[in-house]
mmCIF file of C-alpha atoms in Angstrom:
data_model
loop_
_atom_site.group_PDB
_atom_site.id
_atom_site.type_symbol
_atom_site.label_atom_id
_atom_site.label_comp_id
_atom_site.label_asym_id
_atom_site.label_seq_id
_atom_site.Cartn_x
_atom_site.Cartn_y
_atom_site.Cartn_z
ATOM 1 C CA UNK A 1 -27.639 14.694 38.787
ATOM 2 C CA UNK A 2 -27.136 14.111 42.288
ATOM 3 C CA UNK A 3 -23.387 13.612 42.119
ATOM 4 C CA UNK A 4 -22.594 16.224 39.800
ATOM 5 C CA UNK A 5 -24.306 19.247 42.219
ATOM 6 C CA UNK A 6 -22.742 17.489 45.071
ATOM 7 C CA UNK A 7 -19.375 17.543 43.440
ATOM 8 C CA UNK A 8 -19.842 21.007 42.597
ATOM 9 C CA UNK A 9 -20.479 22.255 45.959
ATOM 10 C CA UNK A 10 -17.467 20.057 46.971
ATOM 11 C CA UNK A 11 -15.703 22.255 44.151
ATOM 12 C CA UNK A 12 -17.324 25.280 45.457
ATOM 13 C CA UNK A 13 -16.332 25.093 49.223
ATOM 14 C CA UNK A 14 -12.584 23.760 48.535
ATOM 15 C CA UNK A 15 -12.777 27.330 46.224
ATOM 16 C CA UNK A 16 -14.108 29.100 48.863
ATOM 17 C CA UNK A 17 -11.329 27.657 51.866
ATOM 18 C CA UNK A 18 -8.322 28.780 49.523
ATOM 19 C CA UNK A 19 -9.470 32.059 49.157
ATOM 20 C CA UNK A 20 -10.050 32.783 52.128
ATOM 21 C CA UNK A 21 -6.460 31.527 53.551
ATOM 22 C CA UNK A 22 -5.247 33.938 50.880
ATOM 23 C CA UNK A 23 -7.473 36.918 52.223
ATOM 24 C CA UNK A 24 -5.814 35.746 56.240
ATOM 25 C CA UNK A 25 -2.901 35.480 54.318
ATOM 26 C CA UNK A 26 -2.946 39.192 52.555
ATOM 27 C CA UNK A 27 -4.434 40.282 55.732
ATOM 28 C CA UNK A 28 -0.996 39.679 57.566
ATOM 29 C CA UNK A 29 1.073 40.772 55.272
ATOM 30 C CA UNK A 30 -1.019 44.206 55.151
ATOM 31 C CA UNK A 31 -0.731 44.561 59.112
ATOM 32 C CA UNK A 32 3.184 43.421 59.381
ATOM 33 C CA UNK A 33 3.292 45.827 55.791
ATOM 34 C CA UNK A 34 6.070 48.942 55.632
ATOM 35 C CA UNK A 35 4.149 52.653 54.873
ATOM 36 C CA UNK A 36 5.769 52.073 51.199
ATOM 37 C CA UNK A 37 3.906 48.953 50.389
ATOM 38 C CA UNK A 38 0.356 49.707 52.073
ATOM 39 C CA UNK A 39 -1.131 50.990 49.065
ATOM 40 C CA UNK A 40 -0.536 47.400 47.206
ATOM 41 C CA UNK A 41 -1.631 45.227 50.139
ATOM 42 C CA UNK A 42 -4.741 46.960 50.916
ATOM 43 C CA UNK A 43 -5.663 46.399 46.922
ATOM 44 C CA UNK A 44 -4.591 43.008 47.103
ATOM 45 C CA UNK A 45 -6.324 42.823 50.467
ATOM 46 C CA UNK A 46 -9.737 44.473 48.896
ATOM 47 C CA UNK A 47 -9.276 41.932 45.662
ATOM 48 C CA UNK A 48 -9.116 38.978 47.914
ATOM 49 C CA UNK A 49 -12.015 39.919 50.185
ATOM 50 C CA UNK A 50 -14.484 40.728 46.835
ATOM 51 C CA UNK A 51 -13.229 37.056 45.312
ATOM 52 C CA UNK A 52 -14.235 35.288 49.036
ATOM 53 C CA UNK A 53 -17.506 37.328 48.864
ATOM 54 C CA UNK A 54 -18.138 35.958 45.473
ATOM 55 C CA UNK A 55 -17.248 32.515 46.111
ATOM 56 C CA UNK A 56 -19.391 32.657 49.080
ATOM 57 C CA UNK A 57 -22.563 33.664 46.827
ATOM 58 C CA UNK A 58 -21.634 30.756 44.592
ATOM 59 C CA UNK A 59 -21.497 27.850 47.248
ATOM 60 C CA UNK A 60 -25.181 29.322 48.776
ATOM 61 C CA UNK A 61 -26.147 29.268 44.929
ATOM 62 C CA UNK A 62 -24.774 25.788 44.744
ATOM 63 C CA UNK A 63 -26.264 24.284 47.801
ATOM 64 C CA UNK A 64 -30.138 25.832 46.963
ATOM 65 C CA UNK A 65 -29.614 23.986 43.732
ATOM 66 C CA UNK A 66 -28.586 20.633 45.600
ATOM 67 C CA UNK A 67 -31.441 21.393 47.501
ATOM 68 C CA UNK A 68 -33.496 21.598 45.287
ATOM 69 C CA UNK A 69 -32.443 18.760 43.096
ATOM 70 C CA UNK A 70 -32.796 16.358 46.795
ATOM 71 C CA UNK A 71 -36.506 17.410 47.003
ATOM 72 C CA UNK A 72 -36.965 16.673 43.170
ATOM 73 C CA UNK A 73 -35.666 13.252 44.315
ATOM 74 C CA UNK A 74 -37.889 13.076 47.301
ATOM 75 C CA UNK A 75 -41.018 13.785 45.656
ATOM 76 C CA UNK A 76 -40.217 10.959 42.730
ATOM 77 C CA UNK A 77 -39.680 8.707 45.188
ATOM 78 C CA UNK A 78 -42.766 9.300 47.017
ATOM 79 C CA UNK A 79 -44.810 9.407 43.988
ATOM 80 C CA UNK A 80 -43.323 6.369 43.081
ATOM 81 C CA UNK A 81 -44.187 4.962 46.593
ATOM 82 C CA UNK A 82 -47.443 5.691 46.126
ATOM 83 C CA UNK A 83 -48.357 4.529 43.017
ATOM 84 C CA UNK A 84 -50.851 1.262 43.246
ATOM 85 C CA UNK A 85 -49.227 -0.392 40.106
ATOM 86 C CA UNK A 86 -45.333 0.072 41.277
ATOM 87 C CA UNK A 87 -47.047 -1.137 44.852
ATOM 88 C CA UNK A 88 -48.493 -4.281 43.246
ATOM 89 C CA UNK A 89 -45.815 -5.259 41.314
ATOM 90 C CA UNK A 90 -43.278 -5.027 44.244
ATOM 91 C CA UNK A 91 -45.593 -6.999 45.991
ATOM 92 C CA UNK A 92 -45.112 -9.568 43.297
ATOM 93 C CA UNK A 93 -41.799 -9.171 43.275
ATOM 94 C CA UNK A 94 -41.809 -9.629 47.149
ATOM 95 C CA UNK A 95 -43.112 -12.929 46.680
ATOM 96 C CA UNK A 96 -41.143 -14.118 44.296
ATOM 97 C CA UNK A 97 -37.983 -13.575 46.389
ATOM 98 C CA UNK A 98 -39.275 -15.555 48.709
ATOM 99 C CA UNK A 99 -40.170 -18.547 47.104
ATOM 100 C CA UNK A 100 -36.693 -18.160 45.379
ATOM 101 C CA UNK A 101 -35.131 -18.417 48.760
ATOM 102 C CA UNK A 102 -37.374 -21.218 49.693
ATOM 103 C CA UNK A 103 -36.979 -23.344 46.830
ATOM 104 C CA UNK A 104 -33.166 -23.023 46.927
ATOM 105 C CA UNK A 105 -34.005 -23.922 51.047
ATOM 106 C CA UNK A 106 -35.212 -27.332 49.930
ATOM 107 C CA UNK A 107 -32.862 -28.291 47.028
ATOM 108 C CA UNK A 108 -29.895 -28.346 49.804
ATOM 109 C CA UNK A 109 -31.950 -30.308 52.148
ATOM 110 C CA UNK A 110 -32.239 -32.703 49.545
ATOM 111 C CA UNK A 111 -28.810 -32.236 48.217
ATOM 112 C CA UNK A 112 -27.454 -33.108 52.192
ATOM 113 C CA UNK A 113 -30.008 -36.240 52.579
ATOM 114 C CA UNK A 114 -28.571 -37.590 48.941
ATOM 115 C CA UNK A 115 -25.182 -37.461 50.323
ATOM 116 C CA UNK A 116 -26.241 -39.022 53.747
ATOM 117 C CA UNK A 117 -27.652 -41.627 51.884
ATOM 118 C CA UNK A 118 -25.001 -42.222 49.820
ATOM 119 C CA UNK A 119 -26.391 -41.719 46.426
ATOM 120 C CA UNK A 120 -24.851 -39.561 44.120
ATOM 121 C CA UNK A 121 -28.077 -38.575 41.843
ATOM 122 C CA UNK A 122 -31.727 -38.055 41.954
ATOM 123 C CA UNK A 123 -32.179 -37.598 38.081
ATOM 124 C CA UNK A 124 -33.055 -41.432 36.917
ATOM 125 C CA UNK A 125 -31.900 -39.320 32.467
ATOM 126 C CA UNK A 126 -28.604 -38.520 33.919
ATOM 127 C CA UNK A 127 -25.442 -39.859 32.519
ATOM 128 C CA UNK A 128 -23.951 -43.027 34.980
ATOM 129 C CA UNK A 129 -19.878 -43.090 35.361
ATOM 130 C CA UNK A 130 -18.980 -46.151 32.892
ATOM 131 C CA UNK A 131 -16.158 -47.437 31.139
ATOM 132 C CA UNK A 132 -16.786 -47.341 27.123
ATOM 133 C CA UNK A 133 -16.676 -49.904 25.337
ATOM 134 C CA UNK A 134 -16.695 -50.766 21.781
ATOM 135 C CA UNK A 135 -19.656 -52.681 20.530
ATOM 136 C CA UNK A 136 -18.233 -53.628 16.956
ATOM 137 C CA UNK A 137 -14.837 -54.576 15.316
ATOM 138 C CA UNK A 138 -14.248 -52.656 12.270
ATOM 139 C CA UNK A 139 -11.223 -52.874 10.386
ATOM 140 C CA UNK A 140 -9.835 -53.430 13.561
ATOM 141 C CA UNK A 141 -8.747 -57.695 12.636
ATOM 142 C CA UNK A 142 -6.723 -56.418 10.117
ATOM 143 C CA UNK A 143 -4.728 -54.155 12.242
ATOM 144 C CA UNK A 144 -4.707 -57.145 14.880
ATOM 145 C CA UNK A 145 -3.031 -59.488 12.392
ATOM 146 C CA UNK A 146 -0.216 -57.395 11.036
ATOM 147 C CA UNK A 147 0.673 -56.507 14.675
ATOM 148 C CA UNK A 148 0.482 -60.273 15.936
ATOM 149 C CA UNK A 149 2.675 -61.076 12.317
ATOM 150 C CA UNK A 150 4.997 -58.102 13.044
ATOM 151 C CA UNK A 151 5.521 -59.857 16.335
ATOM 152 C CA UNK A 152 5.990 -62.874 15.459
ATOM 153 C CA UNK A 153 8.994 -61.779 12.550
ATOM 154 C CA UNK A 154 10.650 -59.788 15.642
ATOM 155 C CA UNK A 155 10.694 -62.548 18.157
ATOM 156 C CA UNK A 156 11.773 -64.452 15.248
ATOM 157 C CA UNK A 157 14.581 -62.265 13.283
ATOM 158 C CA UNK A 158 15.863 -61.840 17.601
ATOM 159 C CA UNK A 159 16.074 -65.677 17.715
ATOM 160 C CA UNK A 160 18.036 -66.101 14.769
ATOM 161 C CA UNK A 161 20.430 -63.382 15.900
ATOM 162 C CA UNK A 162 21.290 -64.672 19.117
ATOM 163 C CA UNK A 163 21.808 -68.507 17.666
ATOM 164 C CA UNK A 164 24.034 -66.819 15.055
ATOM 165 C CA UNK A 165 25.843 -64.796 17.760
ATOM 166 C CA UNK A 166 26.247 -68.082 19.751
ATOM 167 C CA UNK A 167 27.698 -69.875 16.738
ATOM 168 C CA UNK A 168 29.938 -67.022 16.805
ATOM 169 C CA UNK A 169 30.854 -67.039 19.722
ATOM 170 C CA UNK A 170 31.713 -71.465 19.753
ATOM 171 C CA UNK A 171 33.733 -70.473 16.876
#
C-alpha cells in the first residue's frame, strides 16, 4: 500500500513538472508570438495552465492519501507496540536470540580448543577414518586360482616362444 501511493505521487509530480515546462514553454512562444498567431497561443496557453492546475489538485489529492495511509501505518504499529501478548512474545523471542548467539559462542570455543589439542572429534558415535577391509572370502579362491593358472600358462607359452625363437635363431 505504501509503495503504490508513493509511486503514484512520484507519477503525479513527474506529471505535474512536464506540464508545467510546456505551460513556460507555450508561455514563450505566446510573448515572442506574431499578431496572426496570438489567438492560438493564448488557447494553447489557457489549455496548458487549466491541465497544470489540475495536475496540481491531483498530487495534493495524492499526498493527503499517502498521508493518510502513513498514519494508518503509525497507529498499527503502535497498537501493535502496545499490545501485552506481541510484548511478551518478543520478549521471548529476545531471549531466544540470545542464547542462540551464546550457544553458537561456546561451540567455537570448543571447536578452537579441539584443534589446539589436536583432536579431530568430540563425538565418541562418529565414524573414525579407516581403511576397509574385507572380513570374508567369497567366491573370491576361485577367481584367485584361474588368475594364478592364467599366469602360470603365460609365463609358460612366453618361455616356450623364446627357446623356440633361440633354436631359430642357432639354426
Amino acid at each position: 500500500e505504501k509503495t503504490r501511493i508513493s509511486i503514484a505521487v512520484q507519477a503525479a509530480q513527474t506529471l505535474l513538472d512536464d506540464a508545467v515546462k510546456a505551460k513556460e514553454e507555450a508561455e514563450t512562444n505566446l510573448v515572442e508570438a506574431e499578431a496572426h498567431e496570438e489567438e492560438t497561443l493564448k488557447k494553447e496557453f489557457d489549455e496548458a495552465s487549466k491541465h497544470v492546475e489540475e495536475l496540481e489538485k491531483e498530487l495534493k489529492e495524492r499526498i493527503e492519501e499517502q498521508e493518510k495511509i502513513l498514519k494508518q501505518e503509525s497507529s498499527r504499529i503502535k497498537q501493535l507496540a502496545s499490545n501485552q501478548k506481541n510484548l511478551k512474545w518478543a520478549e521471548v523471542n529476545k531471549r531466544a536470540k540470545v542464547a542462540n548467539k551464546q550457544a553458537d559462542v561456546d561451540a567455537y570455543k570448543k571447536q578452537l580448543a579441539m584443534e589446539k589439542s589436536g583432536e579431530k572429534t568430540t563425538d565418541i558415535f562418529a565414524r573414525r577414518k579407516a581403511k576397509p577391509q574385507i572380513l570374508w572370502n567369497v567366491g573370491q579362491k576361485k577367481e584367485e586360482e584361474n588368475d594364478t593358472a592364467n599366469e602360470k600358462n603365460n609365463n609358460k607359452t612366453e618361455s616356450e616362444e623364446g627357446a623356440l625363437q633361440d633354436e631359430e635363431a642357432g639354426n
